[in-house]
Short mmCIF file of C-alpha atoms and ligand atoms in Angstrom, two decimals:
data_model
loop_
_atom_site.label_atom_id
_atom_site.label_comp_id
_atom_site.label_asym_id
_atom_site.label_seq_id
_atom_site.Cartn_x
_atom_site.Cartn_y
_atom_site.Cartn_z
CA UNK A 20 171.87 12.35 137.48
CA UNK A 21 172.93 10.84 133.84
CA UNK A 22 171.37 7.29 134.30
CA UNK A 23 171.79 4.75 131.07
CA UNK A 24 169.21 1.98 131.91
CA UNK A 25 170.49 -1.22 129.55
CA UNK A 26 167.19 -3.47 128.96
CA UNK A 27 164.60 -0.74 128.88
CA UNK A 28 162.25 -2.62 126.93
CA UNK A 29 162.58 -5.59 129.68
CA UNK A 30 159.66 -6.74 131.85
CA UNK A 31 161.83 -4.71 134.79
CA UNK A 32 163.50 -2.20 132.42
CA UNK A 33 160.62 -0.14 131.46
CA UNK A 34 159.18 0.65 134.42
CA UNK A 35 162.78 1.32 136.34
CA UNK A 36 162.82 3.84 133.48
CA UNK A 37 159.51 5.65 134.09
CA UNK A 38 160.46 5.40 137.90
CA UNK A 39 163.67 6.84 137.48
CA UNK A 40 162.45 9.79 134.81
CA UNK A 41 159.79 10.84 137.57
CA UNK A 42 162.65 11.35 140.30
CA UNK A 43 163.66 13.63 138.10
CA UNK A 44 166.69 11.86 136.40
CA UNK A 45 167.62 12.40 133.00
CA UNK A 46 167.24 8.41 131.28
CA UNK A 47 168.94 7.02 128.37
CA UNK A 48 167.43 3.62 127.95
CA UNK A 49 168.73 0.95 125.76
CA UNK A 50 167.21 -2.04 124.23
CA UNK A 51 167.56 -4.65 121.32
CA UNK A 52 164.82 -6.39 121.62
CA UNK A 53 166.36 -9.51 122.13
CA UNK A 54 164.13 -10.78 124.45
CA UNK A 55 160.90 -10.13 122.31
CA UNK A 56 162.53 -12.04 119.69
CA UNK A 57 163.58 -15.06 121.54
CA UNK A 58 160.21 -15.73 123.43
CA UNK A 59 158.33 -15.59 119.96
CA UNK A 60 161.09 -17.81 118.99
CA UNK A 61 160.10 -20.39 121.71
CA UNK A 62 155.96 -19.87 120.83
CA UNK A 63 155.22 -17.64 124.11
CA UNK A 64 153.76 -13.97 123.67
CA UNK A 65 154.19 -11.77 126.16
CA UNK A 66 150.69 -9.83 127.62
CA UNK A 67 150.57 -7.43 125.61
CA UNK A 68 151.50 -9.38 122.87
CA UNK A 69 153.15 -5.93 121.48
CA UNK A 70 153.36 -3.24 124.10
CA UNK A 71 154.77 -1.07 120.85
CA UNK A 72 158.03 0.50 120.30
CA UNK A 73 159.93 1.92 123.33
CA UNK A 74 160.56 5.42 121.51
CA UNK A 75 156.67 5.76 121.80
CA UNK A 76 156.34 4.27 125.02
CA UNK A 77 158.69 6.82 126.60
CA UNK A 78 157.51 9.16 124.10
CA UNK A 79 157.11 13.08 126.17
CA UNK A 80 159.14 12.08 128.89
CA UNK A 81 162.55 13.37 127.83
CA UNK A 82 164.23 9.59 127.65
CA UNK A 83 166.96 9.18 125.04
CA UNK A 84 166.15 5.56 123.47
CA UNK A 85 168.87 4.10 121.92
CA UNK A 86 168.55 0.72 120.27
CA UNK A 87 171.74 -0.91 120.41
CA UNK A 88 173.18 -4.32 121.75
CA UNK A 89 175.46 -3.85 124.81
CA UNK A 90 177.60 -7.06 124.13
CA UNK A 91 179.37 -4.66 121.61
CA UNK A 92 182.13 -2.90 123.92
CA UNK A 93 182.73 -0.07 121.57
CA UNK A 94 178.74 1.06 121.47
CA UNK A 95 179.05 0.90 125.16
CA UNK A 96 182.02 2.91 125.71
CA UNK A 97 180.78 5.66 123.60
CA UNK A 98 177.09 5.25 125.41
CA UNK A 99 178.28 5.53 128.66
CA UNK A 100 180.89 8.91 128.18
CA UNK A 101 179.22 11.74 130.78
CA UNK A 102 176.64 9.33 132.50
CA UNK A 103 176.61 8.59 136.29
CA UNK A 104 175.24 5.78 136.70
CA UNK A 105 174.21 2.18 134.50
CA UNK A 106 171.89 0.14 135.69
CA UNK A 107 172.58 -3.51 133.66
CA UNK A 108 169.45 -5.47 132.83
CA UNK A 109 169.88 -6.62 129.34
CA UNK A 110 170.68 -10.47 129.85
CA UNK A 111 169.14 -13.84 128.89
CA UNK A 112 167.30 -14.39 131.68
CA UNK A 113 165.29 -17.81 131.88
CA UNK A 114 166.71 -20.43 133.73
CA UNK A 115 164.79 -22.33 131.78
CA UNK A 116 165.90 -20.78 128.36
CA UNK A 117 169.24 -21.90 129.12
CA UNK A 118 168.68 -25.48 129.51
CA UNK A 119 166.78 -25.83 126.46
CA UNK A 120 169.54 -27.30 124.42
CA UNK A 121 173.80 -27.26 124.72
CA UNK A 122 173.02 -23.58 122.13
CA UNK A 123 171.11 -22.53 124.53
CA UNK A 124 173.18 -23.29 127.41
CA UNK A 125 175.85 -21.74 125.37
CA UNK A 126 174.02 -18.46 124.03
CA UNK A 127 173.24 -17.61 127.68
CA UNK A 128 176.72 -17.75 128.87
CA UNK A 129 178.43 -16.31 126.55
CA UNK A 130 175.55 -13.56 125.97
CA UNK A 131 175.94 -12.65 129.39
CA UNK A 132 179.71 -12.58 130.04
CA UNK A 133 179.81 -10.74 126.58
CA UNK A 134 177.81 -8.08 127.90
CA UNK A 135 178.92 -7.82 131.89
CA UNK A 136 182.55 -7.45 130.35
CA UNK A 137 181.75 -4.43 127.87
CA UNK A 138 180.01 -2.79 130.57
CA UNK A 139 182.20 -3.60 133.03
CA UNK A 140 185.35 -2.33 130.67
CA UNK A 141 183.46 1.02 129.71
CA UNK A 142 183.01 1.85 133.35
CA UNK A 143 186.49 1.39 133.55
CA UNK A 144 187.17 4.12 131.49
CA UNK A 145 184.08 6.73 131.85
CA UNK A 146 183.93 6.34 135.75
CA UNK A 147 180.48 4.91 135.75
CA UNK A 148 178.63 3.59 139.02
CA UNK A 149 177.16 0.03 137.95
CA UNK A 150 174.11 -1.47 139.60
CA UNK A 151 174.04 -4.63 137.99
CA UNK A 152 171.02 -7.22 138.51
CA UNK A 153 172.23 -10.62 139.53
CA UNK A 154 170.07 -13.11 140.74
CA UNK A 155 169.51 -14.96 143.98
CA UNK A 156 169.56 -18.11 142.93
CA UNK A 157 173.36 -17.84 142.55
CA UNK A 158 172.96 -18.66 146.08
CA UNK A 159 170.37 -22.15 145.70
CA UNK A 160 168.96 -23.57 148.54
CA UNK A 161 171.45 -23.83 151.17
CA UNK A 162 170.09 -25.30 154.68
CA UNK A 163 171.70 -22.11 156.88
CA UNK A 164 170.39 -18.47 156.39
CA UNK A 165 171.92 -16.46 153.47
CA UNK A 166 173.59 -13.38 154.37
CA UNK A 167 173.77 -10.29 152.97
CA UNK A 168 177.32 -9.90 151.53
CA UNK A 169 180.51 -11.23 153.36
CA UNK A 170 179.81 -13.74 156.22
CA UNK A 171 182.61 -14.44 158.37
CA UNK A 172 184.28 -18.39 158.55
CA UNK A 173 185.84 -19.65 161.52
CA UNK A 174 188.42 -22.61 160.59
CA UNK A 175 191.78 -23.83 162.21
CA UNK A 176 191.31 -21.23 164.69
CA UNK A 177 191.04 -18.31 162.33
CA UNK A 178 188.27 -16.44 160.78
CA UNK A 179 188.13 -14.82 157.18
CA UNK A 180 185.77 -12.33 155.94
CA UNK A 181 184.45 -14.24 152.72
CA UNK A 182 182.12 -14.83 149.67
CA UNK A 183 178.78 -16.84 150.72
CA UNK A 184 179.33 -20.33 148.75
CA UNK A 185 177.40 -20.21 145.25
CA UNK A 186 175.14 -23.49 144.08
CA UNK A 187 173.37 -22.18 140.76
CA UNK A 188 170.74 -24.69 139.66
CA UNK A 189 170.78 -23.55 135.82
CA UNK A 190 173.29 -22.16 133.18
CA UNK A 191 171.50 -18.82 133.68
CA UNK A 192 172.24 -18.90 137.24
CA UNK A 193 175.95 -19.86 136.23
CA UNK A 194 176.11 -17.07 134.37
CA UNK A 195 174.98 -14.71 137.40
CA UNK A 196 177.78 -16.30 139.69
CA UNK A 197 180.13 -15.61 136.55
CA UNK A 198 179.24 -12.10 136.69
CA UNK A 199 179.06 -11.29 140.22
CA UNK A 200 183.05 -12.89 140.40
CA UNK A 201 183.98 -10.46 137.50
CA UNK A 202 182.38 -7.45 138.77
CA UNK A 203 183.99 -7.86 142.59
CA UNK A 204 187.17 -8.56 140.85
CA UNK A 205 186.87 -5.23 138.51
CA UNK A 206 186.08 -3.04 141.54
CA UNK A 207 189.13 -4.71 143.46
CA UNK A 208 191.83 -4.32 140.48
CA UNK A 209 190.31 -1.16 138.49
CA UNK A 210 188.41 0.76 141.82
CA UNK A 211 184.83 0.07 139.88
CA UNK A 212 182.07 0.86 141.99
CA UNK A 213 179.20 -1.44 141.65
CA UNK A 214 176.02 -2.40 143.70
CA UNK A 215 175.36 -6.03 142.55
CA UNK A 216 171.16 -6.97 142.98
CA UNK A 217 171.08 -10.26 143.78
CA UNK A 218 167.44 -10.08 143.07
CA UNK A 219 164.53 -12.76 143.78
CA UNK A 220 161.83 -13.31 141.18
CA UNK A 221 159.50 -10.87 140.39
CA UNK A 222 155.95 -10.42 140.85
CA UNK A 223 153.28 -7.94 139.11
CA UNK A 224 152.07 -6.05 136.32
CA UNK A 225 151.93 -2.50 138.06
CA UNK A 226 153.64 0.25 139.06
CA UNK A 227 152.48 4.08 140.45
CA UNK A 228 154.24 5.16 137.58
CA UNK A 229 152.71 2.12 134.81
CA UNK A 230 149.43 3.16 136.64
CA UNK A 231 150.04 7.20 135.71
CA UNK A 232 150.80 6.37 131.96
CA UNK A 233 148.20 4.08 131.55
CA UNK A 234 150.25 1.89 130.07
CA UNK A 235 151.88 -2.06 130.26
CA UNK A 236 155.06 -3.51 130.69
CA UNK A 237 156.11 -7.04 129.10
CA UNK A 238 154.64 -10.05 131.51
CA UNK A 239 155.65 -14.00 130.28
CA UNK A 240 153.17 -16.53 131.44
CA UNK A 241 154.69 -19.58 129.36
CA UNK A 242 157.02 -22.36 131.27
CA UNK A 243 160.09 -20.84 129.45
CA UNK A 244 159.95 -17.00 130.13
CA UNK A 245 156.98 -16.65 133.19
CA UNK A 246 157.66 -16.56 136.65
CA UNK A 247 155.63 -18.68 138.92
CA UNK A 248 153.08 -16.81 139.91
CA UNK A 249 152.68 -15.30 136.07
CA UNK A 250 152.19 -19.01 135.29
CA UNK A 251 149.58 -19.89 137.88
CA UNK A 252 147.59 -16.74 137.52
CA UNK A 253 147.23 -17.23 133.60
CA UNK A 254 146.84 -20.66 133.75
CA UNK A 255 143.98 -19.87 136.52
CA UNK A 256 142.41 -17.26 134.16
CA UNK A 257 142.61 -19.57 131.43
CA UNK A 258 140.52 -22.54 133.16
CA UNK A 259 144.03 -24.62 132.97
CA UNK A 260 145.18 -26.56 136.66
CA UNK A 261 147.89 -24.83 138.55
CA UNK A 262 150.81 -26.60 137.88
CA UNK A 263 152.91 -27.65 140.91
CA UNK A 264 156.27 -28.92 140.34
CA UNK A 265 156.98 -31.84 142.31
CA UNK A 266 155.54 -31.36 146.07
CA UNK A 267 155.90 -27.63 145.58
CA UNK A 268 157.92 -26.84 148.86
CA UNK A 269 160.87 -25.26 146.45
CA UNK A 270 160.82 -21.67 148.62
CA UNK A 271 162.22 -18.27 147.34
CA UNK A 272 162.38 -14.98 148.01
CA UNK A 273 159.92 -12.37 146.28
CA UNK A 274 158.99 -9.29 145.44
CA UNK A 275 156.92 -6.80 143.71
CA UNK A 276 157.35 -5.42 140.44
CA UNK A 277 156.71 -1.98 142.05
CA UNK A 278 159.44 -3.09 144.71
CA UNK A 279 161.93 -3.73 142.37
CA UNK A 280 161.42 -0.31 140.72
CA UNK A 281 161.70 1.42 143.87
CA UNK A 282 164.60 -0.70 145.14
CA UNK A 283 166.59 -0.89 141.89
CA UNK A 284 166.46 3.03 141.59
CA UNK A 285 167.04 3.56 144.98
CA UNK A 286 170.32 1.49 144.36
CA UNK A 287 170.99 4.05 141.34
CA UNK A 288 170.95 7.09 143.87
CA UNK A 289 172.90 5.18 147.03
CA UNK A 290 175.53 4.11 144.94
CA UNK A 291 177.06 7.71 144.57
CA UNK A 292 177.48 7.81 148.04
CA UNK A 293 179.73 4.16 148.23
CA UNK A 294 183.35 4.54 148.06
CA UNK A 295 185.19 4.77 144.98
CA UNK A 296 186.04 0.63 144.48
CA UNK A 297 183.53 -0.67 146.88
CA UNK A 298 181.40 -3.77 145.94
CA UNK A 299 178.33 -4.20 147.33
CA UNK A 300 175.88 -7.33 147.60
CA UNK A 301 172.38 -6.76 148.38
CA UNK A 302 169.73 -9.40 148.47
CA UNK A 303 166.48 -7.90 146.61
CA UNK A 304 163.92 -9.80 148.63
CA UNK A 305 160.43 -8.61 150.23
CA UNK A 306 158.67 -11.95 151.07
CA UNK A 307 159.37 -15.73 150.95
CA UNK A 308 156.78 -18.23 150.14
CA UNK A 309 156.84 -22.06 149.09
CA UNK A 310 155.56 -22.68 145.34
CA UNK A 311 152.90 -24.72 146.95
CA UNK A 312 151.94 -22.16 149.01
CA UNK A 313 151.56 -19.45 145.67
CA UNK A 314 149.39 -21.97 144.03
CA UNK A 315 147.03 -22.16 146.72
CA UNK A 316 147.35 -18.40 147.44
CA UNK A 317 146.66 -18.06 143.78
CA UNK A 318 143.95 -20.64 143.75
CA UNK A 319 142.02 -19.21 146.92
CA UNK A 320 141.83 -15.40 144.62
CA UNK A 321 140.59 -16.92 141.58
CA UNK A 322 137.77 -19.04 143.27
CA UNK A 323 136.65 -15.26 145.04
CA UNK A 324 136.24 -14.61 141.35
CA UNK A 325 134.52 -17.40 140.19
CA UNK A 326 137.14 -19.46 138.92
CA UNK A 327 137.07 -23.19 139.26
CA UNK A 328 141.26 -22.85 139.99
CA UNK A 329 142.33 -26.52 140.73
CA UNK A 330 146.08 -27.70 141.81
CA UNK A 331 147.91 -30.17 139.64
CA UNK A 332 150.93 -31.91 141.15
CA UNK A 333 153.50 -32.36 137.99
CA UNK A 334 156.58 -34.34 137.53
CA UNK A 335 159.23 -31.28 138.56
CA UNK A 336 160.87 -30.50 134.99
CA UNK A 337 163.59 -29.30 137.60
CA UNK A 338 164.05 -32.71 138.88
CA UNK A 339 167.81 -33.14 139.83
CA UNK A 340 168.76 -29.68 139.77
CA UNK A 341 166.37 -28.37 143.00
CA UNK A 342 165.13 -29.31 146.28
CA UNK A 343 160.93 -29.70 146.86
CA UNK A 344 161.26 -29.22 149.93
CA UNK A 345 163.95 -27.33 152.67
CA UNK A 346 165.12 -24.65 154.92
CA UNK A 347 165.20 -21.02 152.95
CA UNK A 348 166.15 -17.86 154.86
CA UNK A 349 167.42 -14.80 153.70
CA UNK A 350 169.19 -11.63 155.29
CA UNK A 351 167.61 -8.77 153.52
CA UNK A 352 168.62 -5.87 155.75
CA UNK A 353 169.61 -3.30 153.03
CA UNK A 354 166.50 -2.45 151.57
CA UNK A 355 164.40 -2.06 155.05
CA UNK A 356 167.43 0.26 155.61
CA UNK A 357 166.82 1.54 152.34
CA UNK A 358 162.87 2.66 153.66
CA UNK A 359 161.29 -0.39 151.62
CA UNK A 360 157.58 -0.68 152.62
CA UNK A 361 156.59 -3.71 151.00
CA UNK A 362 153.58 -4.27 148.94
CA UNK A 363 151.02 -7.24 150.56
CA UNK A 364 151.67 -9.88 148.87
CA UNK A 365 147.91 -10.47 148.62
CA UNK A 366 147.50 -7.37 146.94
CA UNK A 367 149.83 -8.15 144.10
CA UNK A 368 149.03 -11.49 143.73
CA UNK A 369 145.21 -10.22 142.93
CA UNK A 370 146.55 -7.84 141.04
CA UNK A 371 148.18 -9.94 138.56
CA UNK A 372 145.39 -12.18 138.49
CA UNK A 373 143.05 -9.16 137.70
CA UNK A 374 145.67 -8.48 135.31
CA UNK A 375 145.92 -11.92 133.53
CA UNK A 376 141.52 -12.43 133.63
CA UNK A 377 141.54 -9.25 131.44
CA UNK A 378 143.84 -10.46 128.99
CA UNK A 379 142.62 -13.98 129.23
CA UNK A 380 141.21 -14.46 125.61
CA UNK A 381 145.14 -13.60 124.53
CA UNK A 382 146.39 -16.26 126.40
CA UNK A 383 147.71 -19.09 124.60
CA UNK A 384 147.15 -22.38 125.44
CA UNK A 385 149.49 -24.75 124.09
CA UNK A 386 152.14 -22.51 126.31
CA UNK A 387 150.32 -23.11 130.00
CA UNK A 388 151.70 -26.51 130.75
CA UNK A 389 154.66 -27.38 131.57
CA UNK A 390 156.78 -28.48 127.64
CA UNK A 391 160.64 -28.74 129.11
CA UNK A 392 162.67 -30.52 131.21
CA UNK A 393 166.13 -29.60 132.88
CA UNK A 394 167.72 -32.57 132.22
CA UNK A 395 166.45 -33.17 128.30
CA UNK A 396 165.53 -29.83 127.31
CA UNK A 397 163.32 -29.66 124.04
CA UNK A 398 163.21 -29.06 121.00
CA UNK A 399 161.60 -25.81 120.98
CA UNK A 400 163.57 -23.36 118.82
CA UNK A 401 166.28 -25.59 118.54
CA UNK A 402 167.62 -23.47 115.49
CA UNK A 403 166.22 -20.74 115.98
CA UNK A 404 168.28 -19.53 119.07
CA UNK A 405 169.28 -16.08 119.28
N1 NAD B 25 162.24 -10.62 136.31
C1 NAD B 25 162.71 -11.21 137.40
O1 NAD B 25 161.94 -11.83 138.17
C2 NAD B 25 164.18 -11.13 137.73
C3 NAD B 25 164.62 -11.66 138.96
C4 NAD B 25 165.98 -11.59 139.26
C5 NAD B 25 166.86 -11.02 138.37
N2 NAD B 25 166.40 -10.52 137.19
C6 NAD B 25 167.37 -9.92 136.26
O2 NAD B 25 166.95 -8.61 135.91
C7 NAD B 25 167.29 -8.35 134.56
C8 NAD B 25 166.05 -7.90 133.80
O3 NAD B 25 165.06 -8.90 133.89
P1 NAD B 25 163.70 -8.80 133.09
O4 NAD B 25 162.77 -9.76 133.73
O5 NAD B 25 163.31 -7.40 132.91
O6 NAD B 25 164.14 -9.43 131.70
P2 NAD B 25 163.71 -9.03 130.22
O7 NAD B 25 164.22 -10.08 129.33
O8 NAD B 25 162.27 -8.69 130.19
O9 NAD B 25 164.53 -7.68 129.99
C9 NAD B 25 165.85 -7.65 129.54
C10 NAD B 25 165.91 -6.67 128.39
O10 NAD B 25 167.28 -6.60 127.95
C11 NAD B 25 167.30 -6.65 126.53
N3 NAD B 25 168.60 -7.25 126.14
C12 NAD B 25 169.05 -8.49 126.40
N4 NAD B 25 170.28 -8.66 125.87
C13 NAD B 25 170.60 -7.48 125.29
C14 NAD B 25 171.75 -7.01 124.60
N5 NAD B 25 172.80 -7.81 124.39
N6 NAD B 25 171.76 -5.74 124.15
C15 NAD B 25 170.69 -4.91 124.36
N7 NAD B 25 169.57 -5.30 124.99
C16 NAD B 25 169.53 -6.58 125.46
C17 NAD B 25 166.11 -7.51 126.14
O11 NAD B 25 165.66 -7.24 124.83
C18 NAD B 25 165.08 -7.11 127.20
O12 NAD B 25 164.25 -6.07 126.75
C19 NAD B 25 167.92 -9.61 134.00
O13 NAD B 25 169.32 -9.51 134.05
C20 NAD B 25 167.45 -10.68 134.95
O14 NAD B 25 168.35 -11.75 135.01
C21 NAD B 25 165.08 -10.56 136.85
#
């Protein structure tokens, strides 16, 4: 199949890419290294700093790379004539980006609807299949189970078929629920067919197909772009306490960067066989644990390898917008449908701390600790945004 992958460059991109080349698709992967741009914007290098140019990166595997920015409806039109299947990456995606300041807020919305609607508009036209990466925390922490797609609601003695109720707990996470309401719409009025991710966070630095190339995708370790176990395992290779927000009992659901690959292209190759003007939900999920629970996890591996990892219990810069502590259960039948055999999440967590005690003299320190709040932002790249 024709497969455009929009957000190649990304931390998921790149490796969806190689995954998808080596099943023998034919990948046109677009980037404009937005996301580069705004984390040096906010002082937080990626490891590696500069993974180099995604031409060169892809360079001998047949990939057409395309720089372009897919908020411009036109580009995307013309990019997506003759190709199967998009998969839609290339968002702002920190929560924490998006709460920096009421630009921020504004940049991320905005960014986001800009680009779900030109995508969403050009498969309109070219007959594109759209796998489109949402999030689960459009969901938040409700106290009952979260299922997979439509749950059914008994009231006044009838039942409907409906949406699971949305609680984002950033603008980010707005944005998701944004998207996912425009895309079900689109495949309702204009018969688009699209498998919408709702994806947890992300762990790892590896992939078979990273591992093949010898090469690196784009990790964040900072308290603006990393996820939390990126954060605890630099700030354990870096001799810096593992910062717990609040009492630590916020749960998700996670899974491995080489996960994600396999899920996300799996998605690329089921959704040919959906209906024309089906939506689908699936909830992108391997394991849960409690951010508590990572930190120790993460704290147990480092000591193995002789470092001194202590726990530090911070004042949650989340504070108002999350639980520390409650229920969290997910329905992720799909994927173990699907044939996922998850990685251990011991395995990957060592991994990444391997990973990050490698690259520990690039790690910067004034980024480890915790610099923003939810509720008051900072002034970190106040101008600079974009
Ligand atoms: N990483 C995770 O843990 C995670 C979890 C759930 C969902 N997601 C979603 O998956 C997607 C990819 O995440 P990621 O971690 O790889 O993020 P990323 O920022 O590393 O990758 C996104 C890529 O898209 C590019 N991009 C952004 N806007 C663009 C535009 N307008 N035009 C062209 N390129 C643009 C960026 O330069 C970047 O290379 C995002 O939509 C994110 O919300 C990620």
């Amino acid at each position: 199949m024709r497969i455009a992958v929009f957000g190649a460059d990304g931390y998921l991109g790149f490796p969806l890419s190689l995954c998808l080349l080596g099943r023998g698709h034919e990948v046109i992967a677009v980037d404009n290294g937005v996301t580069a741009r705004r984390a040096a914007c906010t002082g937080a290098p990626s490891v590696p700093a500069d993974p180099g140019p995604l031409e060169q990166r892809l360079g001998g595997t047949g990939a057409t790379v395309v720089e372009a920015d897919v908020r411009d409806q036109e580009r995307v039109r013309q990019l997506l004539q003759d190709v199967d299947v998009v998969v839609h990456l290339a968002q702002q995606r920190s929560a924490p980006y998006s709460m920096l300041s009421p630009e921020h807020a504004l940049e991320t919305v905005s960014d986001n609807l800009d680009s779900t609607m030109a995508v969403l508009f050009a498969c309109r036209e070219t007959g594109t299949r759209l796998v489109k990466l949402g999030s689960m925390g459009e969901y938040g922490t409700p106290s009952v189970p979260i299922p997979e797609g439509e749950w059914t609601l008994e009231l006044g003695g009838r039942t409907a078929r409906l949406w699971f109720p949305r609680s984002p707990g950033s603008f980010y996470h707005a944005s998701k629920v944004c998207d996912s309401v425009y895309l079900r719409f689109a495949c309702q009025c204009y018969g688009l067919t699209c498998i919408d991710v709702q994806q947890g966070p992300v762990v790892g630095v590896n992939t078979a197909e990273l591992r093949e190339r010898n090469a690196c995708t784009r990790v964040y370790y900072d308290d603006v772009w990393g996820t939390v176990v990126h954060r605890f395992c630099a700030q354990a290779s870096a001799g810096h306490p593992l910062t717990v927000y609040g009492r630590g009992g916020q749960t998700r659901g996670f899974l491995s960067l080489a996960d994600s690959t396999w899920a996300t292209a799996t998605a690329c190759e089921q959704i040919m066989d959906l209906p024309a003007g089906a939506y689908m939900e699936i909830n992108q999920i391997a394991w849960t644990r409690s951010v508590r629970q990572l930190a120790e996890e993460v704290a147990a591996l480092a000591r193995e390898r002789g470092c001194p990892a202590a726990l530090s219990h911070v004042p949650n810069p989340r504070e108002g917008c999350e639980l520390e502590e409650h229920f969290y259960e997910v329905e992720a039948a799909v994927l173990r449908n699907w044939g996922l055999v998850a990685e251990e999440p011991q395995q990957v967590l060592g991994e990444t701390l391997d990973y990050m005690l490698a690259h520990s003299r690039e790690l910067r320190a004034s980024v480890l600790a915790p610099r923003h709040t939810f509720r008051d932002g900072g002034d970190t790249c106040r101008d600079g945004h974009g």
